[in-house]
């Protein structure tokens, strides 16, 4: 028996169909561990929700006991420690249903983005996933959702037609532009802070293939490549989605040869137009410096992870994002001085500049909470980070930590 915020036991959670776990129970550790291993998570109770009813029951108990709540699906947004309270794990809620006639997918809270194109591809359809399809589709979308093809099609949240969400008062709502529009607005880019989304309906795109991949240059050519790239992106159409990244790849077996243990400058591209036209547009980039590896090719949309090659296995890392209005020559020079080939012992694994604008800058279909529509670039950095020490305060919730970045969404807390 355990005492939690004045409640002597967990009897009220006996209605939960999924597991109810406490520290020390079998299955507790894998249930709480997120993708970012630097953020230790030690909630007092974990509810492994199997559906909306379990979420309602869990929130009813949390409300009655004054217990703070966090939510986690795949754990890609779990970048901060969680040292008490209730964690609702939605990883068992993985259903994806495609309606090819309406061009939509109904996606449950724990489904990964890779589940959506896998279900939609037989109909020639695809969803607006990000650089890694391993992230949770719902968590990514309520955070705004910055897709690989964002310049061409906008934010992932722009395509959402409706949400099912359980609010802290234990009420299950179905919300869209007409039904509770204020709630719908908050969930499109508001990072899920107003409730636990149990499913969403999102539009799909008629998209089977794209031209995509990475053009890799030895890191000593970073200045030449970045200078060429920063001028080139001012000339390309909206369908050209691209980023420039410096990568200091560790000598680990997970990193493929010949990339392992070296410093690289990479231009990643995704193009939805005619492949020959896309190849012609890429000529100035390829001519900027000697190319070491070129993986750009026509690929099925289901293989879009090969464009940015994000890590597929959990790791301890610290990520930071910053939105930029412009990329001036002074900004390019500062970027190179800080993280370029002459930056010394730079501790960052990755520092990237994502070209925004295009459809990302245009208003969405109705009000939303997306804060990045006026940005021209997204600056992102990732470095190794050891696990942070766990604190278990005697009472009171931790304050929310919400990075202003649409790439992923952190766990919601109340």
mmCIF file of C-alpha atoms in Angstrom, residues 23-376:
data_model
loop_
_atom_site.group_PDB
_atom_site.id
_atom_site.type_symbol
_atom_site.label_atom_id
_atom_site.label_comp_id
_atom_site.label_asym_id
_atom_site.label_seq_id
_atom_site.Cartn_x
_atom_site.Cartn_y
_atom_site.Cartn_z
ATOM 1 C CA UNK A 23 8.343 1.800 -8.731
ATOM 2 C CA UNK A 24 9.834 -1.665 -8.358
ATOM 3 C CA UNK A 25 7.071 -3.447 -10.294
ATOM 4 C CA UNK A 26 7.955 -5.636 -13.259
ATOM 5 C CA UNK A 27 7.575 -3.577 -16.425
ATOM 6 C CA UNK A 28 7.835 -0.215 -14.650
ATOM 7 C CA UNK A 29 11.251 0.748 -16.049
ATOM 8 C CA UNK A 30 10.495 0.184 -19.763
ATOM 9 C CA UNK A 31 7.119 1.894 -19.333
ATOM 10 C CA UNK A 32 8.610 5.145 -18.015
ATOM 11 C CA UNK A 33 11.799 5.309 -20.085
ATOM 12 C CA UNK A 34 11.601 7.812 -22.918
ATOM 13 C CA UNK A 35 13.660 8.112 -26.081
ATOM 14 C CA UNK A 36 15.915 10.673 -24.402
ATOM 15 C CA UNK A 37 17.814 8.676 -21.787
ATOM 16 C CA UNK A 38 19.174 11.804 -20.079
ATOM 17 C CA UNK A 39 15.781 12.572 -18.528
ATOM 18 C CA UNK A 40 15.091 10.168 -15.681
ATOM 19 C CA UNK A 41 11.402 9.546 -15.117
ATOM 20 C CA UNK A 42 10.238 8.118 -11.799
ATOM 21 C CA UNK A 43 6.495 8.787 -11.401
ATOM 22 C CA UNK A 44 4.690 7.401 -8.375
ATOM 23 C CA UNK A 45 2.168 5.576 -10.550
ATOM 24 C CA UNK A 46 2.018 4.569 -14.220
ATOM 25 C CA UNK A 47 -1.233 3.762 -15.981
ATOM 26 C CA UNK A 48 -0.780 1.825 -19.210
ATOM 27 C CA UNK A 49 -3.927 3.071 -20.935
ATOM 28 C CA UNK A 50 -5.588 0.844 -23.519
ATOM 29 C CA UNK A 51 -8.280 3.327 -24.557
ATOM 30 C CA UNK A 52 -10.184 6.484 -23.702
ATOM 31 C CA UNK A 53 -11.992 4.818 -20.770
ATOM 32 C CA UNK A 54 -8.670 4.128 -19.045
ATOM 33 C CA UNK A 55 -7.628 7.746 -19.529
ATOM 34 C CA UNK A 56 -10.899 8.992 -18.023
ATOM 35 C CA UNK A 57 -10.485 6.692 -15.009
ATOM 36 C CA UNK A 58 -6.877 7.759 -14.497
ATOM 37 C CA UNK A 59 -7.764 11.454 -14.605
ATOM 38 C CA UNK A 60 -10.687 10.906 -12.220
ATOM 39 C CA UNK A 61 -8.263 9.365 -9.709
ATOM 40 C CA UNK A 62 -5.670 12.114 -10.237
ATOM 41 C CA UNK A 63 -8.280 14.802 -9.712
ATOM 42 C CA UNK A 64 -9.590 13.192 -6.544
ATOM 43 C CA UNK A 65 -6.103 12.809 -5.069
ATOM 44 C CA UNK A 66 -4.537 16.075 -6.251
ATOM 45 C CA UNK A 67 -1.895 14.154 -8.190
ATOM 46 C CA UNK A 68 -0.134 15.911 -11.086
ATOM 47 C CA UNK A 69 -0.332 14.169 -14.455
ATOM 48 C CA UNK A 70 2.061 13.624 -17.338
ATOM 49 C CA UNK A 71 1.446 11.807 -20.621
ATOM 50 C CA UNK A 72 3.845 9.759 -22.722
ATOM 51 C CA UNK A 73 3.496 7.739 -25.910
ATOM 52 C CA UNK A 74 6.848 6.966 -27.554
ATOM 53 C CA UNK A 75 8.797 9.246 -25.204
ATOM 54 C CA UNK A 76 10.410 11.384 -27.925
ATOM 55 C CA UNK A 77 9.128 14.505 -26.189
ATOM 56 C CA UNK A 78 10.204 13.352 -22.721
ATOM 57 C CA UNK A 79 13.164 15.714 -22.423
ATOM 58 C CA UNK A 80 12.720 16.685 -18.771
ATOM 59 C CA UNK A 81 12.795 14.661 -15.564
ATOM 60 C CA UNK A 82 9.558 13.431 -14.065
ATOM 61 C CA UNK A 83 10.030 12.680 -10.398
ATOM 62 C CA UNK A 84 6.531 12.151 -8.992
ATOM 63 C CA UNK A 85 2.858 12.066 -9.914
ATOM 64 C CA UNK A 86 0.917 9.968 -12.396
ATOM 65 C CA UNK A 87 2.213 9.059 -15.840
ATOM 66 C CA UNK A 88 -0.411 8.002 -18.389
ATOM 67 C CA UNK A 89 1.310 5.841 -20.985
ATOM 68 C CA UNK A 90 -0.587 5.621 -24.281
ATOM 69 C CA UNK A 91 1.840 3.284 -26.045
ATOM 70 C CA UNK A 92 -0.780 0.495 -26.266
ATOM 71 C CA UNK A 93 -3.225 2.706 -28.183
ATOM 72 C CA UNK A 94 -1.803 2.124 -31.656
ATOM 73 C CA UNK A 95 -4.755 1.752 -34.023
ATOM 74 C CA UNK A 96 -4.556 3.499 -37.407
ATOM 75 C CA UNK A 97 -7.564 3.383 -39.740
ATOM 76 C CA UNK A 98 -7.426 4.846 -43.244
ATOM 77 C CA UNK A 99 -10.516 6.079 -45.092
ATOM 78 C CA UNK A 100 -9.299 6.241 -48.710
ATOM 79 C CA UNK A 101 -12.509 7.839 -49.985
ATOM 80 C CA UNK A 102 -12.262 10.767 -47.585
ATOM 81 C CA UNK A 103 -8.476 10.799 -47.701
ATOM 82 C CA UNK A 104 -8.126 10.670 -43.904
ATOM 83 C CA UNK A 105 -6.544 8.556 -41.192
ATOM 84 C CA UNK A 106 -7.860 8.056 -37.654
ATOM 85 C CA UNK A 107 -4.783 7.742 -35.455
ATOM 86 C CA UNK A 108 -4.787 6.585 -31.836
ATOM 87 C CA UNK A 109 -2.683 8.309 -29.182
ATOM 88 C CA UNK A 110 0.186 5.820 -29.092
ATOM 89 C CA UNK A 111 0.656 5.181 -32.813
ATOM 90 C CA UNK A 112 4.000 6.135 -34.351
ATOM 91 C CA UNK A 113 4.124 8.163 -37.525
ATOM 92 C CA UNK A 114 5.547 5.184 -39.410
ATOM 93 C CA UNK A 115 2.255 3.384 -38.767
ATOM 94 C CA UNK A 116 0.350 6.056 -40.711
ATOM 95 C CA UNK A 117 2.175 5.931 -44.086
ATOM 96 C CA UNK A 118 2.376 2.153 -43.783
ATOM 97 C CA UNK A 119 -1.427 2.012 -43.604
ATOM 98 C CA UNK A 120 -1.949 4.760 -46.197
ATOM 99 C CA UNK A 121 0.638 3.746 -48.820
ATOM 100 C CA UNK A 122 -1.527 1.007 -50.429
ATOM 101 C CA UNK A 123 -3.975 3.786 -51.396
ATOM 102 C CA UNK A 124 -1.266 6.123 -52.720
ATOM 103 C CA UNK A 125 -1.655 8.396 -49.686
ATOM 104 C CA UNK A 126 0.723 9.749 -47.041
ATOM 105 C CA UNK A 127 0.704 11.890 -43.877
ATOM 106 C CA UNK A 128 2.927 14.836 -42.992
ATOM 107 C CA UNK A 129 5.532 13.136 -40.810
ATOM 108 C CA UNK A 130 8.702 14.691 -39.436
ATOM 109 C CA UNK A 131 12.362 13.789 -39.831
ATOM 110 C CA UNK A 132 11.852 10.555 -37.852
ATOM 111 C CA UNK A 133 8.774 8.394 -38.304
ATOM 112 C CA UNK A 134 9.465 6.748 -34.944
ATOM 113 C CA UNK A 135 7.914 9.630 -32.993
ATOM 114 C CA UNK A 136 4.351 9.491 -31.740
ATOM 115 C CA UNK A 137 1.984 10.851 -34.393
ATOM 116 C CA UNK A 138 -0.394 12.552 -31.953
ATOM 117 C CA UNK A 139 2.244 14.116 -29.702
ATOM 118 C CA UNK A 140 4.143 15.412 -32.709
ATOM 119 C CA UNK A 141 0.995 16.896 -34.226
ATOM 120 C CA UNK A 142 -0.349 18.661 -31.146
ATOM 121 C CA UNK A 143 3.069 20.313 -30.907
ATOM 122 C CA UNK A 144 2.490 21.761 -34.380
ATOM 123 C CA UNK A 145 4.411 19.098 -36.276
ATOM 124 C CA UNK A 146 7.250 20.326 -38.523
ATOM 125 C CA UNK A 147 7.249 17.900 -41.475
ATOM 126 C CA UNK A 148 10.025 16.895 -43.841
ATOM 127 C CA UNK A 149 7.805 18.404 -46.564
ATOM 128 C CA UNK A 150 6.778 21.436 -44.537
ATOM 129 C CA UNK A 151 7.654 24.082 -47.131
ATOM 130 C CA UNK A 152 5.479 22.259 -49.635
ATOM 131 C CA UNK A 153 2.452 21.441 -47.441
ATOM 132 C CA UNK A 154 2.634 23.341 -44.136
ATOM 133 C CA UNK A 155 2.511 22.043 -40.562
ATOM 134 C CA UNK A 156 1.170 18.661 -39.553
ATOM 135 C CA UNK A 157 -1.408 20.354 -37.317
ATOM 136 C CA UNK A 158 -2.820 22.151 -40.371
ATOM 137 C CA UNK A 159 -4.202 18.849 -41.678
ATOM 138 C CA UNK A 160 -6.019 17.758 -38.509
ATOM 139 C CA UNK A 161 -9.795 17.553 -38.868
ATOM 140 C CA UNK A 162 -10.721 16.550 -35.314
ATOM 141 C CA UNK A 163 -9.449 15.322 -31.939
ATOM 142 C CA UNK A 164 -10.850 13.111 -29.222
ATOM 143 C CA UNK A 165 -9.462 14.521 -25.968
ATOM 144 C CA UNK A 166 -10.052 13.923 -22.273
ATOM 145 C CA UNK A 167 -9.849 17.186 -20.329
ATOM 146 C CA UNK A 168 -8.807 17.433 -16.662
ATOM 147 C CA UNK A 169 -12.472 17.461 -15.606
ATOM 148 C CA UNK A 170 -12.635 13.820 -16.848
ATOM 149 C CA UNK A 171 -14.804 14.654 -19.867
ATOM 150 C CA UNK A 172 -14.211 13.078 -23.276
ATOM 151 C CA UNK A 173 -14.663 15.655 -26.038
ATOM 152 C CA UNK A 174 -14.766 15.382 -29.804
ATOM 153 C CA UNK A 175 -13.584 18.724 -31.078
ATOM 154 C CA UNK A 176 -13.122 20.258 -34.519
ATOM 155 C CA UNK A 177 -13.513 23.660 -36.184
ATOM 156 C CA UNK A 178 -17.250 23.735 -35.391
ATOM 157 C CA UNK A 179 -17.494 21.816 -32.121
ATOM 158 C CA UNK A 180 -15.665 23.532 -29.257
ATOM 159 C CA UNK A 181 -13.444 25.523 -31.634
ATOM 160 C CA UNK A 182 -11.474 27.055 -28.769
ATOM 161 C CA UNK A 183 -10.365 23.626 -27.584
ATOM 162 C CA UNK A 184 -9.581 22.581 -31.161
ATOM 163 C CA UNK A 185 -7.463 25.709 -31.641
ATOM 164 C CA UNK A 186 -5.458 25.024 -28.485
ATOM 165 C CA UNK A 187 -4.699 21.437 -29.494
ATOM 166 C CA UNK A 188 -3.289 22.529 -32.864
ATOM 167 C CA UNK A 189 0.168 23.620 -31.723
ATOM 168 C CA UNK A 190 -0.588 23.979 -28.001
ATOM 169 C CA UNK A 191 1.381 20.823 -27.106
ATOM 170 C CA UNK A 192 -1.487 19.000 -25.420
ATOM 171 C CA UNK A 193 -1.469 21.092 -22.250
ATOM 172 C CA UNK A 194 -5.289 21.115 -21.991
ATOM 173 C CA UNK A 195 -5.969 17.396 -22.003
ATOM 174 C CA UNK A 196 -4.992 13.885 -23.045
ATOM 175 C CA UNK A 197 -5.643 13.355 -26.744
ATOM 176 C CA UNK A 198 -6.841 9.798 -27.289
ATOM 177 C CA UNK A 199 -7.104 9.978 -31.100
ATOM 178 C CA UNK A 200 -7.137 12.366 -34.028
ATOM 179 C CA UNK A 201 -8.418 12.418 -37.582
ATOM 180 C CA UNK A 202 -5.923 13.894 -40.034
ATOM 181 C CA UNK A 203 -5.995 14.519 -43.757
ATOM 182 C CA UNK A 204 -3.710 12.499 -46.008
ATOM 183 C CA UNK A 205 -1.938 13.603 -49.187
ATOM 184 C CA UNK A 206 -1.869 11.891 -52.600
ATOM 185 C CA UNK A 207 1.841 11.125 -52.411
ATOM 186 C CA UNK A 208 3.657 7.899 -53.231
ATOM 187 C CA UNK A 209 7.255 8.931 -53.861
ATOM 188 C CA UNK A 210 9.609 11.869 -53.491
ATOM 189 C CA UNK A 211 13.153 12.842 -54.421
ATOM 190 C CA UNK A 212 15.156 12.937 -51.225
ATOM 191 C CA UNK A 213 18.382 12.186 -49.431
ATOM 192 C CA UNK A 214 21.565 13.822 -48.213
ATOM 193 C CA UNK A 215 24.589 15.349 -49.915
ATOM 194 C CA UNK A 216 27.569 14.891 -47.601
ATOM 195 C CA UNK A 217 30.752 16.949 -47.694
ATOM 196 C CA UNK A 218 33.907 16.619 -45.543
ATOM 197 C CA UNK A 219 33.537 19.052 -42.664
ATOM 198 C CA UNK A 220 36.492 21.198 -43.687
ATOM 199 C CA UNK A 221 34.343 22.458 -46.560
ATOM 200 C CA UNK A 222 31.574 23.659 -44.231
ATOM 201 C CA UNK A 223 32.057 27.350 -45.030
ATOM 202 C CA UNK A 224 31.897 26.871 -48.780
ATOM 203 C CA UNK A 225 28.833 24.626 -48.529
ATOM 204 C CA UNK A 226 26.947 26.839 -46.080
ATOM 205 C CA UNK A 227 27.693 29.959 -48.120
ATOM 206 C CA UNK A 228 26.413 28.286 -51.275
ATOM 207 C CA UNK A 229 23.368 26.800 -49.504
ATOM 208 C CA UNK A 230 22.329 30.065 -47.836
ATOM 209 C CA UNK A 231 22.276 31.799 -51.224
ATOM 210 C CA UNK A 232 20.694 28.871 -53.070
ATOM 211 C CA UNK A 233 17.661 28.628 -50.765
ATOM 212 C CA UNK A 234 16.602 32.162 -51.726
ATOM 213 C CA UNK A 235 16.069 30.943 -55.305
ATOM 214 C CA UNK A 236 14.256 27.612 -54.880
ATOM 215 C CA UNK A 237 10.479 27.025 -55.115
ATOM 216 C CA UNK A 238 8.381 26.044 -52.116
ATOM 217 C CA UNK A 239 8.445 22.372 -53.059
ATOM 218 C CA UNK A 240 12.164 22.225 -52.266
ATOM 219 C CA UNK A 241 12.479 21.367 -48.569
ATOM 220 C CA UNK A 242 16.026 21.451 -47.283
ATOM 221 C CA UNK A 243 18.382 21.827 -44.336
ATOM 222 C CA UNK A 244 22.092 22.361 -43.712
ATOM 223 C CA UNK A 245 23.644 20.387 -40.867
ATOM 224 C CA UNK A 246 27.067 19.996 -39.275
ATOM 225 C CA UNK A 247 27.515 16.562 -37.713
ATOM 226 C CA UNK A 248 30.305 15.354 -35.451
ATOM 227 C CA UNK A 249 29.502 11.667 -35.575
ATOM 228 C CA UNK A 250 30.890 9.447 -32.810
ATOM 229 C CA UNK A 251 32.918 6.285 -33.554
ATOM 230 C CA UNK A 252 30.036 4.000 -32.648
ATOM 231 C CA UNK A 253 28.930 0.853 -34.494
ATOM 232 C CA UNK A 254 25.412 2.302 -34.909
ATOM 233 C CA UNK A 255 26.889 4.934 -37.260
ATOM 234 C CA UNK A 256 27.480 3.417 -40.721
ATOM 235 C CA UNK A 257 30.759 3.600 -42.561
ATOM 236 C CA UNK A 258 32.156 5.815 -44.040
ATOM 237 C CA UNK A 259 30.378 8.377 -41.855
ATOM 238 C CA UNK A 260 31.496 6.953 -38.507
ATOM 239 C CA UNK A 261 33.800 9.036 -36.328
ATOM 240 C CA UNK A 262 34.092 12.014 -38.694
ATOM 241 C CA UNK A 263 32.997 15.639 -39.041
ATOM 242 C CA UNK A 264 30.560 16.313 -41.867
ATOM 243 C CA UNK A 265 28.617 19.079 -43.556
ATOM 244 C CA UNK A 266 25.360 17.775 -45.024
ATOM 245 C CA UNK A 267 22.607 19.237 -47.131
ATOM 246 C CA UNK A 268 19.378 17.232 -46.814
ATOM 247 C CA UNK A 269 16.646 17.672 -49.415
ATOM 248 C CA UNK A 270 13.079 16.528 -50.050
ATOM 249 C CA UNK A 271 11.374 17.442 -53.321
ATOM 250 C CA UNK A 272 7.858 16.529 -54.434
ATOM 251 C CA UNK A 273 8.027 17.828 -58.003
ATOM 252 C CA UNK A 274 9.441 16.278 -61.152
ATOM 253 C CA UNK A 275 12.623 14.366 -60.177
ATOM 254 C CA UNK A 276 14.616 15.656 -63.147
ATOM 255 C CA UNK A 277 13.742 19.240 -62.230
ATOM 256 C CA UNK A 278 14.768 18.562 -58.656
ATOM 257 C CA UNK A 279 18.128 17.179 -59.753
ATOM 258 C CA UNK A 280 18.726 20.295 -61.865
ATOM 259 C CA UNK A 281 17.927 22.533 -58.922
ATOM 260 C CA UNK A 282 20.515 20.714 -56.794
ATOM 261 C CA UNK A 283 23.419 21.468 -59.158
ATOM 262 C CA UNK A 284 24.683 24.576 -57.267
ATOM 263 C CA UNK A 285 24.789 22.614 -54.011
ATOM 264 C CA UNK A 286 26.743 19.722 -55.488
ATOM 265 C CA UNK A 287 29.193 22.173 -57.067
ATOM 266 C CA UNK A 288 29.926 23.967 -53.782
ATOM 267 C CA UNK A 289 32.622 21.511 -52.665
ATOM 268 C CA UNK A 290 33.823 17.933 -53.258
ATOM 269 C CA UNK A 291 30.949 15.549 -52.517
ATOM 270 C CA UNK A 292 31.861 12.523 -50.400
ATOM 271 C CA UNK A 293 28.486 10.742 -50.195
ATOM 272 C CA UNK A 294 25.328 11.454 -52.184
ATOM 273 C CA UNK A 295 22.174 9.552 -51.235
ATOM 274 C CA UNK A 296 19.630 11.691 -53.123
ATOM 275 C CA UNK A 297 17.289 9.465 -55.113
ATOM 276 C CA UNK A 298 13.619 8.823 -55.807
ATOM 277 C CA UNK A 299 12.251 6.832 -52.872
ATOM 278 C CA UNK A 300 8.896 5.665 -51.535
ATOM 279 C CA UNK A 301 7.485 8.108 -49.004
ATOM 280 C CA UNK A 302 7.509 5.269 -46.466
ATOM 281 C CA UNK A 303 11.339 5.441 -46.573
ATOM 282 C CA UNK A 304 11.609 9.185 -45.906
ATOM 283 C CA UNK A 305 13.599 8.523 -42.703
ATOM 284 C CA UNK A 306 16.624 8.034 -44.982
ATOM 285 C CA UNK A 307 16.650 11.776 -45.754
ATOM 286 C CA UNK A 308 17.708 13.077 -42.336
ATOM 287 C CA UNK A 309 18.952 9.772 -40.831
ATOM 288 C CA UNK A 310 17.816 10.622 -37.297
ATOM 289 C CA UNK A 311 18.892 8.123 -34.599
ATOM 290 C CA UNK A 312 16.561 5.162 -34.289
ATOM 291 C CA UNK A 313 17.691 4.004 -30.842
ATOM 292 C CA UNK A 314 17.260 5.843 -27.508
ATOM 293 C CA UNK A 315 20.218 7.941 -26.398
ATOM 294 C CA UNK A 316 21.091 10.517 -23.724
ATOM 295 C CA UNK A 317 20.930 13.929 -25.384
ATOM 296 C CA UNK A 318 20.063 17.567 -24.858
ATOM 297 C CA UNK A 319 18.242 19.376 -27.667
ATOM 298 C CA UNK A 320 17.673 23.076 -28.223
ATOM 299 C CA UNK A 321 15.726 24.931 -30.923
ATOM 300 C CA UNK A 322 15.664 28.588 -31.922
ATOM 301 C CA UNK A 323 13.590 30.301 -34.611
ATOM 302 C CA UNK A 324 15.337 32.828 -36.879
ATOM 303 C CA UNK A 325 13.758 35.552 -38.984
ATOM 304 C CA UNK A 326 16.683 35.723 -41.415
ATOM 305 C CA UNK A 327 20.080 34.223 -42.120
ATOM 306 C CA UNK A 328 22.400 37.174 -42.717
ATOM 307 C CA UNK A 329 26.102 36.963 -43.674
ATOM 308 C CA UNK A 330 26.915 37.950 -40.076
ATOM 309 C CA UNK A 331 24.759 35.078 -38.796
ATOM 310 C CA UNK A 332 26.517 32.643 -41.161
ATOM 311 C CA UNK A 333 29.911 33.848 -39.934
ATOM 312 C CA UNK A 334 28.873 33.554 -36.290
ATOM 313 C CA UNK A 335 27.461 30.073 -36.893
ATOM 314 C CA UNK A 336 30.758 28.900 -38.412
ATOM 315 C CA UNK A 337 32.857 30.530 -35.695
ATOM 316 C CA UNK A 338 30.864 28.797 -32.976
ATOM 317 C CA UNK A 339 30.339 25.310 -34.423
ATOM 318 C CA UNK A 340 32.333 25.116 -37.654
ATOM 319 C CA UNK A 341 35.583 23.245 -38.389
ATOM 320 C CA UNK A 342 37.702 25.740 -36.397
ATOM 321 C CA UNK A 343 35.454 25.763 -33.325
ATOM 322 C CA UNK A 344 37.790 23.545 -31.314
ATOM 323 C CA UNK A 345 36.287 20.923 -29.032
ATOM 324 C CA UNK A 346 32.667 21.626 -29.903
ATOM 325 C CA UNK A 347 30.558 19.271 -27.753
ATOM 326 C CA UNK A 348 27.567 19.209 -30.098
ATOM 327 C CA UNK A 349 26.760 16.144 -32.163
ATOM 328 C CA UNK A 350 24.533 18.059 -34.536
ATOM 329 C CA UNK A 351 23.869 21.693 -35.355
ATOM 330 C CA UNK A 352 21.403 22.334 -38.155
ATOM 331 C CA UNK A 353 19.606 25.071 -40.013
ATOM 332 C CA UNK A 354 16.208 24.109 -41.439
ATOM 333 C CA UNK A 355 14.846 26.287 -44.241
ATOM 334 C CA UNK A 356 11.325 27.343 -43.287
ATOM 335 C CA UNK A 357 8.985 29.660 -45.208
ATOM 336 C CA UNK A 358 6.856 28.456 -48.094
ATOM 337 C CA UNK A 359 3.632 26.802 -46.935
ATOM 338 C CA UNK A 360 4.899 26.985 -43.347
ATOM 339 C CA UNK A 361 4.544 30.770 -43.478
ATOM 340 C CA UNK A 362 0.981 30.800 -44.756
ATOM 341 C CA UNK A 363 -2.022 30.931 -42.395
ATOM 342 C CA UNK A 364 -3.488 27.583 -41.437
ATOM 343 C CA UNK A 365 -7.134 26.569 -41.911
ATOM 344 C CA UNK A 366 -8.468 28.483 -38.934
ATOM 345 C CA UNK A 367 -6.973 29.703 -35.632
ATOM 346 C CA UNK A 368 -4.197 27.660 -34.018
ATOM 347 C CA UNK A 369 -1.361 27.941 -31.482
ATOM 348 C CA UNK A 370 1.553 27.573 -33.911
ATOM 349 C CA UNK A 371 4.071 30.286 -33.136
ATOM 350 C CA UNK A 372 6.572 29.766 -35.945
ATOM 351 C CA UNK A 373 4.840 30.896 -39.128
ATOM 352 C CA UNK A 374 6.959 34.037 -39.494
ATOM 353 C CA UNK A 375 10.286 32.194 -39.111
ATOM 354 C CA UNK A 376 12.616 31.747 -42.062
#
